[in-house]
PDB file of C-alpha atoms and ligand atoms in Angstrom:
ATOM      1  CA  MET A   1       3.808  -8.403 -17.005  1.00  0.00           C
ATOM      2  CA  ALA A   2       1.822  -5.819 -18.862  1.00  0.00           C
ATOM      3  CA  ALA A   3      -1.012  -6.779 -16.494  1.00  0.00           C
ATOM      4  CA  VAL A   4       0.910  -5.772 -13.386  1.00  0.00           C
ATOM      5  CA  ALA A   5       2.928  -2.798 -14.701  1.00  0.00           C
ATOM      6  CA  PRO A   6       0.070  -0.192 -13.748  1.00  0.00           C
ATOM      7  CA  LEU A   7       0.795  -1.372  -9.997  1.00  0.00           C
ATOM      8  CA  HIS A   8       4.500  -0.295 -10.194  1.00  0.00           C
ATOM      9  CA  THR A   9       5.924   3.220  -9.957  1.00  0.00           C
ATOM     10  CA  ARG A  10       8.341   4.505 -12.533  1.00  0.00           C
ATOM     11  CA  ALA A  11      11.841   5.573 -11.082  1.00  0.00           C
ATOM     12  CA  ARG A  12      12.205   9.206 -10.403  1.00  0.00           C
ATOM     13  CA  PRO A  13      15.487  10.971 -11.201  1.00  0.00           C
ATOM     14  CA  PRO A  14      18.125  10.186  -8.437  1.00  0.00           C
ATOM     15  CA  GLU A  15      18.646  12.849  -5.576  1.00  0.00           C
ATOM     16  CA  TRP A  16      22.103  13.811  -4.448  1.00  0.00           C
ATOM     17  CA  GLY A  17      23.896  10.951  -2.796  1.00  0.00           C
ATOM     18  CA  GLU A  18      21.518   8.363  -4.106  1.00  0.00           C
ATOM     19  CA  TRP A  19      22.971   5.317  -6.002  1.00  0.00           C
ATOM     20  CA  LEU A  20      22.371   6.520  -9.510  1.00  0.00           C
ATOM     21  CA  SER A  21      23.728   9.932  -8.743  1.00  0.00           C
ATOM     22  CA  VAL A  22      27.019   8.320  -7.626  1.00  0.00           C
ATOM     23  CA  TYR A  23      27.099   5.406  -9.980  1.00  0.00           C
ATOM     24  CA  PRO A  24      25.315   6.357 -13.237  1.00  0.00           C
ATOM     25  CA  GLU A  25      24.257   2.977 -14.835  1.00  0.00           C
ATOM     26  CA  PRO A  26      22.235   2.322 -17.967  1.00  0.00           C
ATOM     27  CA  GLY A  27      20.069  -0.454 -16.679  1.00  0.00           C
ATOM     28  CA  GLN A  28      19.252  -3.670 -18.425  1.00  0.00           C
ATOM     29  CA  THR A  29      16.250  -4.486 -20.552  1.00  0.00           C
ATOM     30  CA  PHE A  30      14.855  -8.117 -20.699  1.00  0.00           C
ATOM     31  CA  ALA A  31      16.315  -8.524 -24.203  1.00  0.00           C
ATOM     32  CA  GLN A  32      19.808  -7.375 -23.025  1.00  0.00           C
ATOM     33  CA  TYR A  33      19.537  -9.741 -20.181  1.00  0.00           C
ATOM     34  CA  LEU A  34      18.911 -12.856 -22.499  1.00  0.00           C
ATOM     35  CA  ALA A  35      21.768 -11.618 -24.784  1.00  0.00           C
ATOM     36  CA  SER A  36      24.166 -11.694 -21.828  1.00  0.00           C
ATOM     37  CA  HIS A  37      24.268 -15.349 -21.515  1.00  0.00           C
ATOM     38  CA  PRO A  38      23.008 -15.265 -17.853  1.00  0.00           C
ATOM     39  CA  VAL A  39      23.827 -17.782 -15.060  1.00  0.00           C
ATOM     40  CA  VAL A  40      20.673 -19.829 -14.749  1.00  0.00           C
ATOM     41  CA  PRO A  41      19.829 -22.911 -12.779  1.00  0.00           C
ATOM     42  CA  ASP A  42      19.799 -26.135 -14.679  1.00  0.00           C
ATOM     43  CA  ALA A  43      19.138 -29.891 -14.166  1.00  0.00           C
ATOM     44  CA  LYS A  44      22.831 -30.351 -12.526  1.00  0.00           C
ATOM     45  CA  ARG A  45      22.963 -27.045 -10.732  1.00  0.00           C
ATOM     46  CA  ARG A  46      19.812 -26.034  -8.982  1.00  0.00           C
ATOM     47  CA  VAL A  47      20.354 -25.737  -5.344  1.00  0.00           C
ATOM     48  CA  LEU A  48      20.771 -22.273  -3.483  1.00  0.00           C
ATOM     49  CA  TYR A  49      23.102 -22.789  -0.546  1.00  0.00           C
ATOM     50  CA  VAL A  50      22.869 -20.472   2.376  1.00  0.00           C
ATOM     51  CA  GLN A  51      26.086 -20.305   4.403  1.00  0.00           C
ATOM     52  CA  PRO A  52      25.976 -18.719   7.817  1.00  0.00           C
ATOM     53  CA  LEU A  53      29.464 -17.086   8.868  1.00  0.00           C
ATOM     54  CA  GLY A  54      30.353 -16.283  12.329  1.00  0.00           C
ATOM     55  CA  PRO A  55      28.027 -15.831  15.373  1.00  0.00           C
ATOM     56  CA  PHE A  56      24.421 -14.536  15.362  1.00  0.00           C
ATOM     57  CA  THR A  57      21.891 -13.562  17.904  1.00  0.00           C
ATOM     58  CA  ALA A  58      18.772 -15.623  18.338  1.00  0.00           C
ATOM     59  CA  VAL A  59      16.764 -12.844  16.490  1.00  0.00           C
ATOM     60  CA  GLN A  60      19.265 -12.757  13.645  1.00  0.00           C
ATOM     61  CA  ARG A  61      19.110 -16.526  13.426  1.00  0.00           C
ATOM     62  CA  ASP A  62      15.341 -16.520  13.003  1.00  0.00           C
ATOM     63  CA  VAL A  63      15.875 -13.951  10.242  1.00  0.00           C
ATOM     64  CA  VAL A  64      18.266 -15.985   8.355  1.00  0.00           C
ATOM     65  CA  ALA A  65      15.948 -18.945   8.609  1.00  0.00           C
ATOM     66  CA  ALA A  66      13.035 -16.972   7.453  1.00  0.00           C
ATOM     67  CA  THR A  67      14.978 -15.450   4.663  1.00  0.00           C
ATOM     68  CA  ALA A  68      16.082 -19.091   3.465  1.00  0.00           C
ATOM     69  CA  GLU A  69      12.363 -19.952   3.260  1.00  0.00           C
ATOM     70  CA  PHE A  70      11.715 -16.712   1.390  1.00  0.00           C
ATOM     71  CA  LEU A  71      14.459 -17.408  -1.217  1.00  0.00           C
ATOM     72  CA  GLN A  72      13.168 -20.745  -1.815  1.00  0.00           C
ATOM     73  CA  SER A  73       9.705 -19.357  -2.868  1.00  0.00           C
ATOM     74  CA  ALA A  74      11.107 -16.386  -4.696  1.00  0.00           C
ATOM     75  CA  PHE A  75      13.365 -18.356  -6.869  1.00  0.00           C
ATOM     76  CA  ALA A  76      11.549 -21.675  -6.986  1.00  0.00           C
ATOM     77  CA  LEU A  77      14.722 -23.473  -6.055  1.00  0.00           C
ATOM     78  CA  PRO A  78      15.607 -25.889  -3.245  1.00  0.00           C
ATOM     79  CA  VAL A  79      17.540 -24.035  -0.424  1.00  0.00           C
ATOM     80  CA  THR A  80      20.015 -25.755   1.855  1.00  0.00           C
ATOM     81  CA  VAL A  81      21.209 -24.134   5.050  1.00  0.00           C
ATOM     82  CA  ARG A  82      24.731 -25.153   5.771  1.00  0.00           C
ATOM     83  CA  GLU A  83      26.340 -25.576   9.050  1.00  0.00           C
ATOM     84  CA  ALA A  84      27.804 -22.215  10.172  1.00  0.00           C
ATOM     85  CA  LEU A  85      31.447 -21.529   9.597  1.00  0.00           C
ATOM     86  CA  PRO A  86      33.556 -19.669  12.164  1.00  0.00           C
ATOM     87  CA  LEU A  87      34.875 -16.162  11.741  1.00  0.00           C
ATOM     88  CA  SER A  88      38.385 -17.389  12.461  1.00  0.00           C
ATOM     89  CA  LEU A  89      38.522 -18.433   8.799  1.00  0.00           C
ATOM     90  CA  VAL A  90      39.013 -14.718   8.054  1.00  0.00           C
ATOM     91  CA  PRO A  91      42.713 -13.784   8.521  1.00  0.00           C
ATOM     92  CA  ARG A  92      43.781 -10.365  10.117  1.00  0.00           C
ATOM     93  CA  ALA A  93      44.775  -9.228   6.555  1.00  0.00           C
ATOM     94  CA  ALA A  94      41.072  -9.452   5.444  1.00  0.00           C
ATOM     95  CA  ARG A  95      39.887  -7.444   8.403  1.00  0.00           C
ATOM     96  CA  ARG A  96      40.062  -3.710   9.265  1.00  0.00           C
ATOM     97  CA  LYS A  97      38.548  -1.356  11.785  1.00  0.00           C
ATOM     98  CA  LEU A  98      37.831   2.335  10.952  1.00  0.00           C
ATOM     99  CA  PRO A  99      37.464   4.770  13.631  1.00  0.00           C
ATOM    100  CA  TRP A 100      33.698   5.130  12.891  1.00  0.00           C
ATOM    101  CA  THR A 101      32.904   1.369  12.213  1.00  0.00           C
ATOM    102  CA  ASP A 102      32.915  -1.800  14.170  1.00  0.00           C
ATOM    103  CA  GLU A 103      35.387  -4.629  12.721  1.00  0.00           C
ATOM    104  CA  GLN A 104      34.737  -5.139   9.104  1.00  0.00           C
ATOM    105  CA  ILE A 105      35.561  -8.188   7.113  1.00  0.00           C
ATOM    106  CA  GLN A 106      36.395  -8.114   3.262  1.00  0.00           C
ATOM    107  CA  THR A 107      33.814  -9.578   0.913  1.00  0.00           C
ATOM    108  CA  ASP A 108      36.484 -10.248  -1.800  1.00  0.00           C
ATOM    109  CA  PHE A 109      38.212 -12.623   0.643  1.00  0.00           C
ATOM    110  CA  VAL A 110      35.020 -14.395   1.623  1.00  0.00           C
ATOM    111  CA  ARG A 111      33.852 -14.932  -1.851  1.00  0.00           C
ATOM    112  CA  ARG A 112      37.290 -15.875  -3.202  1.00  0.00           C
ATOM    113  CA  GLU A 113      38.708 -17.904  -0.356  1.00  0.00           C
ATOM    114  CA  ILE A 114      35.767 -19.252   1.687  1.00  0.00           C
ATOM    115  CA  LEU A 115      32.854 -19.620  -0.766  1.00  0.00           C
ATOM    116  CA  ARG A 116      34.265 -20.285  -4.164  1.00  0.00           C
ATOM    117  CA  PRO A 117      36.563 -23.217  -3.227  1.00  0.00           C
ATOM    118  CA  HIS A 118      33.655 -24.924  -1.409  1.00  0.00           C
ATOM    119  CA  LEU A 119      30.901 -24.381  -3.907  1.00  0.00           C
ATOM    120  CA  PRO A 120      29.075 -27.578  -4.078  1.00  0.00           C
ATOM    121  CA  ALA A 121      28.733 -29.279  -7.541  1.00  0.00           C
ATOM    122  CA  ASP A 122      24.841 -28.977  -7.450  1.00  0.00           C
ATOM    123  CA  ALA A 123      24.921 -25.212  -6.371  1.00  0.00           C
ATOM    124  CA  VAL A 124      23.426 -22.688  -8.676  1.00  0.00           C
ATOM    125  CA  ALA A 125      24.692 -20.226  -6.122  1.00  0.00           C
ATOM    126  CA  MET A 126      26.131 -19.956  -2.593  1.00  0.00           C
ATOM    127  CA  ILE A 127      25.049 -17.004  -0.290  1.00  0.00           C
ATOM    128  CA  ALA A 128      26.902 -16.282   2.985  1.00  0.00           C
ATOM    129  CA  PHE A 129      25.126 -14.407   5.784  1.00  0.00           C
ATOM    130  CA  THR A 130      27.189 -12.771   8.566  1.00  0.00           C
ATOM    131  CA  ALA A 131      26.545 -10.350  11.442  1.00  0.00           C
ATOM    132  CA  GLN A 132      29.921  -8.696  10.844  1.00  0.00           C
ATOM    133  CA  ASP A 133      30.175  -5.340   8.904  1.00  0.00           C
ATOM    134  CA  LEU A 134      31.630  -5.713   5.346  1.00  0.00           C
ATOM    135  CA  TRP A 135      33.627  -3.848   3.019  1.00  0.00           C
ATOM    136  CA  PRO A 136      34.400  -4.821  -0.511  1.00  0.00           C
ATOM    137  CA  GLY A 137      38.138  -4.658  -0.928  1.00  0.00           C
ATOM    138  CA  SER A 138      41.359  -2.783  -1.015  1.00  0.00           C
ATOM    139  CA  ASN A 139      40.545  -0.913  -4.439  1.00  0.00           C
ATOM    140  CA  SER A 140      37.067   0.181  -3.283  1.00  0.00           C
ATOM    141  CA  ARG A 141      36.007   3.845  -2.327  1.00  0.00           C
ATOM    142  CA  MET A 142      33.286   2.328  -0.207  1.00  0.00           C
ATOM    143  CA  ASN A 143      33.159   2.630   3.519  1.00  0.00           C
ATOM    144  CA  TYR A 144      31.120  -0.439   3.947  1.00  0.00           C
ATOM    145  CA  VAL A 145      28.590  -2.548   1.710  1.00  0.00           C
ATOM    146  CA  PHE A 146      25.361  -4.356   2.857  1.00  0.00           C
ATOM    147  CA  GLY A 147      26.258  -7.188   0.502  1.00  0.00           C
ATOM    148  CA  ASP A 148      28.269  -8.139  -2.459  1.00  0.00           C
ATOM    149  CA  ALA A 149      27.647 -10.673  -4.992  1.00  0.00           C
ATOM    150  CA  SER A 150      29.283 -11.934  -8.052  1.00  0.00           C
ATOM    151  CA  LEU A 151      27.414 -11.768 -11.376  1.00  0.00           C
ATOM    152  CA  ARG A 152      29.355 -14.609 -12.933  1.00  0.00           C
ATOM    153  CA  ASP A 153      31.055 -16.698  -9.967  1.00  0.00           C
ATOM    154  CA  ARG A 154      27.607 -17.800  -8.323  1.00  0.00           C
ATOM    155  CA  VAL A 155      28.849 -16.699  -4.681  1.00  0.00           C
ATOM    156  CA  GLY A 156      27.840 -13.618  -2.513  1.00  0.00           C
ATOM    157  CA  VAL A 157      27.972 -12.494   1.007  1.00  0.00           C
ATOM    158  CA  TRP A 158      25.879 -10.128   3.035  1.00  0.00           C
ATOM    159  CA  SER A 159      25.645  -8.637   6.499  1.00  0.00           C
ATOM    160  CA  LEU A 160      22.869  -8.094   8.955  1.00  0.00           C
ATOM    161  CA  HIS A 161      25.171  -5.609  10.687  1.00  0.00           C
ATOM    162  CA  ARG A 162      23.656  -2.314   9.659  1.00  0.00           C
ATOM    163  CA  LEU A 163      20.071  -3.449   9.314  1.00  0.00           C
ATOM    164  CA  SER A 164      18.593  -2.833  12.671  1.00  0.00           C
ATOM    165  CA  ASP A 165      19.149  -2.153  16.344  1.00  0.00           C
ATOM    166  CA  GLN A 166      18.975  -5.655  17.660  1.00  0.00           C
ATOM    167  CA  SER A 167      17.885  -4.612  21.046  1.00  0.00           C
ATOM    168  CA  ASP A 168      14.473  -3.284  19.905  1.00  0.00           C
ATOM    169  CA  ARG A 169      12.035  -6.112  19.418  1.00  0.00           C
ATOM    170  CA  LYS A 170       9.730  -3.764  17.282  1.00  0.00           C
ATOM    171  CA  THR A 171      12.525  -3.470  14.543  1.00  0.00           C
ATOM    172  CA  ASN A 172      12.497  -7.218  14.037  1.00  0.00           C
ATOM    173  CA  ASN A 173       9.941  -6.929  11.198  1.00  0.00           C
ATOM    174  CA  LEU A 174      12.131  -4.029   9.691  1.00  0.00           C
ATOM    175  CA  LEU A 175      15.175  -6.335   9.991  1.00  0.00           C
ATOM    176  CA  LEU A 176      13.395  -9.242   8.311  1.00  0.00           C
ATOM    177  CA  LEU A 177      12.061  -6.835   5.598  1.00  0.00           C
ATOM    178  CA  ARG A 178      15.494  -5.334   4.900  1.00  0.00           C
ATOM    179  CA  THR A 179      17.231  -8.639   4.863  1.00  0.00           C
ATOM    180  CA  LEU A 180      14.674 -10.019   2.422  1.00  0.00           C
ATOM    181  CA  LYS A 181      15.266  -7.104   0.162  1.00  0.00           C
ATOM    182  CA  ILE A 182      19.018  -7.504   0.236  1.00  0.00           C
ATOM    183  CA  ALA A 183      18.932 -11.283  -0.048  1.00  0.00           C
ATOM    184  CA  SER A 184      16.753 -11.343  -3.081  1.00  0.00           C
ATOM    185  CA  HIS A 185      18.696  -8.374  -4.596  1.00  0.00           C
ATOM    186  CA  GLU A 186      21.900 -10.224  -4.162  1.00  0.00           C
ATOM    187  CA  THR A 187      20.711 -13.618  -5.240  1.00  0.00           C
ATOM    188  CA  ALA A 188      19.292 -12.056  -8.478  1.00  0.00           C
ATOM    189  CA  HIS A 189      22.710 -10.540  -9.064  1.00  0.00           C
ATOM    190  CA  MET A 190      24.114 -14.038  -9.006  1.00  0.00           C
ATOM    191  CA  LEU A 191      21.618 -14.966 -11.800  1.00  0.00           C
ATOM    192  CA  SER A 192      23.351 -12.204 -13.657  1.00  0.00           C
ATOM    193  CA  LEU A 193      20.418  -9.523 -13.235  1.00  0.00           C
ATOM    194  CA  LEU A 194      22.064  -6.048 -13.321  1.00  0.00           C
ATOM    195  CA  HIS A 195      20.540  -2.966 -11.516  1.00  0.00           C
ATOM    196  CA  CYS A 196      17.212  -1.745 -12.373  1.00  0.00           C
ATOM    197  CA  THR A 197      16.829   1.857 -13.428  1.00  0.00           C
ATOM    198  CA  GLN A 198      13.370   1.855 -14.857  1.00  0.00           C
ATOM    199  CA  TYR A 199      11.098   1.444 -11.707  1.00  0.00           C
ATOM    200  CA  GLU A 200      10.930   1.603  -8.104  1.00  0.00           C
ATOM    201  CA  CYS A 201      12.305  -1.736  -7.680  1.00  0.00           C
ATOM    202  CA  ASP A 202      14.185  -4.203  -5.377  1.00  0.00           C
ATOM    203  CA  MET A 203      16.744  -4.436  -7.905  1.00  0.00           C
ATOM    204  CA  ALA A 204      17.579  -0.806  -8.106  1.00  0.00           C
ATOM    205  CA  GLY A 205      21.001   0.025  -6.630  1.00  0.00           C
ATOM    206  CA  SER A 206      21.171   1.428  -2.889  1.00  0.00           C
ATOM    207  CA  ASN A 207      23.636   3.746  -1.420  1.00  0.00           C
ATOM    208  CA  GLY A 208      22.289   3.398   2.034  1.00  0.00           C
ATOM    209  CA  LEU A 209      19.576   2.188   4.330  1.00  0.00           C
ATOM    210  CA  TYR A 210      17.384   5.218   3.394  1.00  0.00           C
ATOM    211  CA  GLU A 211      17.413   4.120  -0.200  1.00  0.00           C
ATOM    212  CA  THR A 212      16.813   0.396   0.704  1.00  0.00           C
ATOM    213  CA  ASP A 213      13.880   1.495   2.845  1.00  0.00           C
ATOM    214  CA  HIS A 214      12.485   3.506   0.032  1.00  0.00           C
ATOM    215  CA  HIS A 215      12.717   0.511  -2.584  1.00  0.00           C
ATOM    216  CA  PRO A 216       9.995  -2.082  -2.413  1.00  0.00           C
ATOM    217  CA  LEU A 217      10.591  -5.711  -1.824  1.00  0.00           C
ATOM    218  CA  ALA A 218       8.832  -6.333  -5.135  1.00  0.00           C
ATOM    219  CA  PHE A 219      10.606  -6.950  -8.437  1.00  0.00           C
ATOM    220  CA  CYS A 220       9.323  -4.682 -11.154  1.00  0.00           C
ATOM    221  CA  PRO A 221       7.647  -6.070 -14.351  1.00  0.00           C
ATOM    222  CA  GLU A 222      11.055  -5.979 -16.299  1.00  0.00           C
ATOM    223  CA  CYS A 223      13.026  -7.718 -13.374  1.00  0.00           C
ATOM    224  CA  MET A 224      10.124 -10.111 -12.812  1.00  0.00           C
ATOM    225  CA  ALA A 225      10.346 -11.316 -16.447  1.00  0.00           C
ATOM    226  CA  LYS A 226      14.069 -11.864 -16.032  1.00  0.00           C
ATOM    227  CA  LEU A 227      13.701 -13.801 -12.894  1.00  0.00           C
ATOM    228  CA  CYS A 228      10.696 -15.757 -14.155  1.00  0.00           C
ATOM    229  CA  TRP A 229      12.563 -16.682 -17.255  1.00  0.00           C
ATOM    230  CA  ALA A 230      15.929 -17.618 -15.358  1.00  0.00           C
ATOM    231  CA  THR A 231      14.015 -19.940 -12.782  1.00  0.00           C
ATOM    232  CA  ARG A 232      11.345 -21.181 -15.255  1.00  0.00           C
ATOM    233  CA  GLN A 233       8.491 -20.248 -12.790  1.00  0.00           C
ATOM    234  CA  ASP A 234       4.961 -18.862 -13.437  1.00  0.00           C
ATOM    235  CA  PRO A 235       4.491 -15.470 -11.980  1.00  0.00           C
ATOM    236  CA  ARG A 236       1.278 -16.526 -10.577  1.00  0.00           C
ATOM    237  CA  ASP A 237       2.984 -19.167  -8.216  1.00  0.00           C
ATOM    238  CA  TYR A 238       5.562 -16.399  -7.441  1.00  0.00           C
ATOM    239  CA  TYR A 239       2.875 -13.920  -6.368  1.00  0.00           C
ATOM    240  CA  ARG A 240       0.913 -16.619  -4.565  1.00  0.00           C
ATOM    241  CA  HIS A 241       3.805 -17.978  -2.498  1.00  0.00           C
ATOM    242  CA  LEU A 242       5.246 -14.555  -1.661  1.00  0.00           C
ATOM    243  CA  ALA A 243       1.881 -13.261  -0.621  1.00  0.00           C
ATOM    244  CA  ALA A 244       1.494 -16.188   1.815  1.00  0.00           C
ATOM    245  CA  PHE A 245       5.053 -15.887   3.036  1.00  0.00           C
ATOM    246  CA  CYS A 246       4.626 -12.036   3.837  1.00  0.00           C
ATOM    247  CA  ARG A 247       1.256 -12.748   5.279  1.00  0.00           C
ATOM    248  CA  SER A 248       2.648 -15.193   7.723  1.00  0.00           C
ATOM    249  CA  HIS A 249       5.519 -13.103   8.838  1.00  0.00           C
ATOM    250  CA  GLY A 250       3.460  -9.862   9.503  1.00  0.00           C
ATOM    251  CA  LEU A 251       4.541  -8.066   6.209  1.00  0.00           C
ATOM    252  CA  THR A 252       1.054  -6.867   5.459  1.00  0.00           C
ATOM    253  CA  LYS A 253       1.783  -4.163   2.937  1.00  0.00           C
ATOM    254  CA  GLU A 254       4.107  -6.647   0.842  1.00  0.00           C
ATOM    255  CA  ALA A 255       1.391  -9.268   1.174  1.00  0.00           C
ATOM    256  CA  ASP A 256      -1.141  -7.057  -0.161  1.00  0.00           C
ATOM    257  CA  PHE A 257       0.966  -5.896  -3.074  1.00  0.00           C
ATOM    258  CA  TYR A 258       1.759  -9.535  -4.125  1.00  0.00           C
ATOM    259  CA  GLY A 259      -2.000 -10.384  -3.773  1.00  0.00           C
ATOM    260  CA  ALA A 260      -2.976  -7.443  -6.005  1.00  0.00           C
ATOM    261  CA  SER A 261      -0.344  -8.471  -8.631  1.00  0.00           C
ATOM    262  CA  LEU A 262      -1.915 -11.983  -8.688  1.00  0.00           C
ATOM    263  CA  ALA A 263      -5.359 -10.646  -8.907  1.00  0.00           C
ATOM    264  CA  ALA A 264      -4.254  -8.572 -11.929  1.00  0.00           C
ATOM    265  CA  ILE A 265      -2.652 -11.235 -13.896  1.00  0.00           C
ATOM    266  CA  LEU A 266      -5.880 -13.530 -13.183  1.00  0.00           C
ATOM    267  CA  LYS A 267      -8.196 -10.782 -14.392  1.00  0.00           C
ATOM    268  CA  GLU A 268      -6.244 -10.397 -17.554  1.00  0.00           C
ATOM    269  CA  ARG A 269      -6.185 -14.089 -18.169  1.00  0.00           C
ATOM    270  CA  SER A 270     -10.104 -14.631 -17.516  1.00  0.00           C
ATOM    271  CA  PRO A 271     -12.284 -14.117 -20.666  1.00  0.00           C
TER     272      PRO A 271
HETATM  273 ZN1   ZN B   1      23.210  -4.554  -6.379  1.00  0.00          ZN
HETATM  274 ZN1   ZN B   2      13.344  -3.774 -11.824  1.00  0.00          ZN
END
């Protein structure tokens, strides 16, 4: 990872309203991650399940399919997309509507009552996608969340609701990029990675779309080390696969970055 470190930008101090100004967190080194007995895939549990929840537009369905493909490359695990579940599984008590939001569903309920009891035996994690707006639970100060994943229970849920104006075709790439960022962030949480405080990194906390857009899709060297250790993959394969994915989905800047990362490692390895 030392070979790619020069390509990454160190985190700057948080500005007012940004995640770290609201939730000061210490971060997590690679050594601390190893010592935390993280959730990792093994021979019995190595499928990532994607669980659609409720209705989607055609554009959103395409984004969920592309995201499943991305997760398969990024985590080097088989991904299974399950049959969609109806929103009627979420009772009135786990829904709310604030004056300034659309109807929201509670992530606690989705994780505890919908995902956790149906976690397949071979699942390393199960991720629900929904187009509904989300909020975390009765004890939270948050008005909404993009996604919410458990560090220990191997389940998470996230929403496409706030990620784009669906009517604008031009924003589809932005919808995909934001969804990939949030999906890989939340999936890494399910492998027990904590938030990153060291670099501009997909694993940094985000307090809103402005911050999500500012963070790169890429994992920093520290978070990459954790991810590659947890999933037993060679970073060269990771960069190669993600560069190809991003190139084929029109994410040119991201494809170039993964390509440069691969080149940096190959250069270091050559005599
Ligand atoms: Zn997070
Ligand atoms: Zn990081």
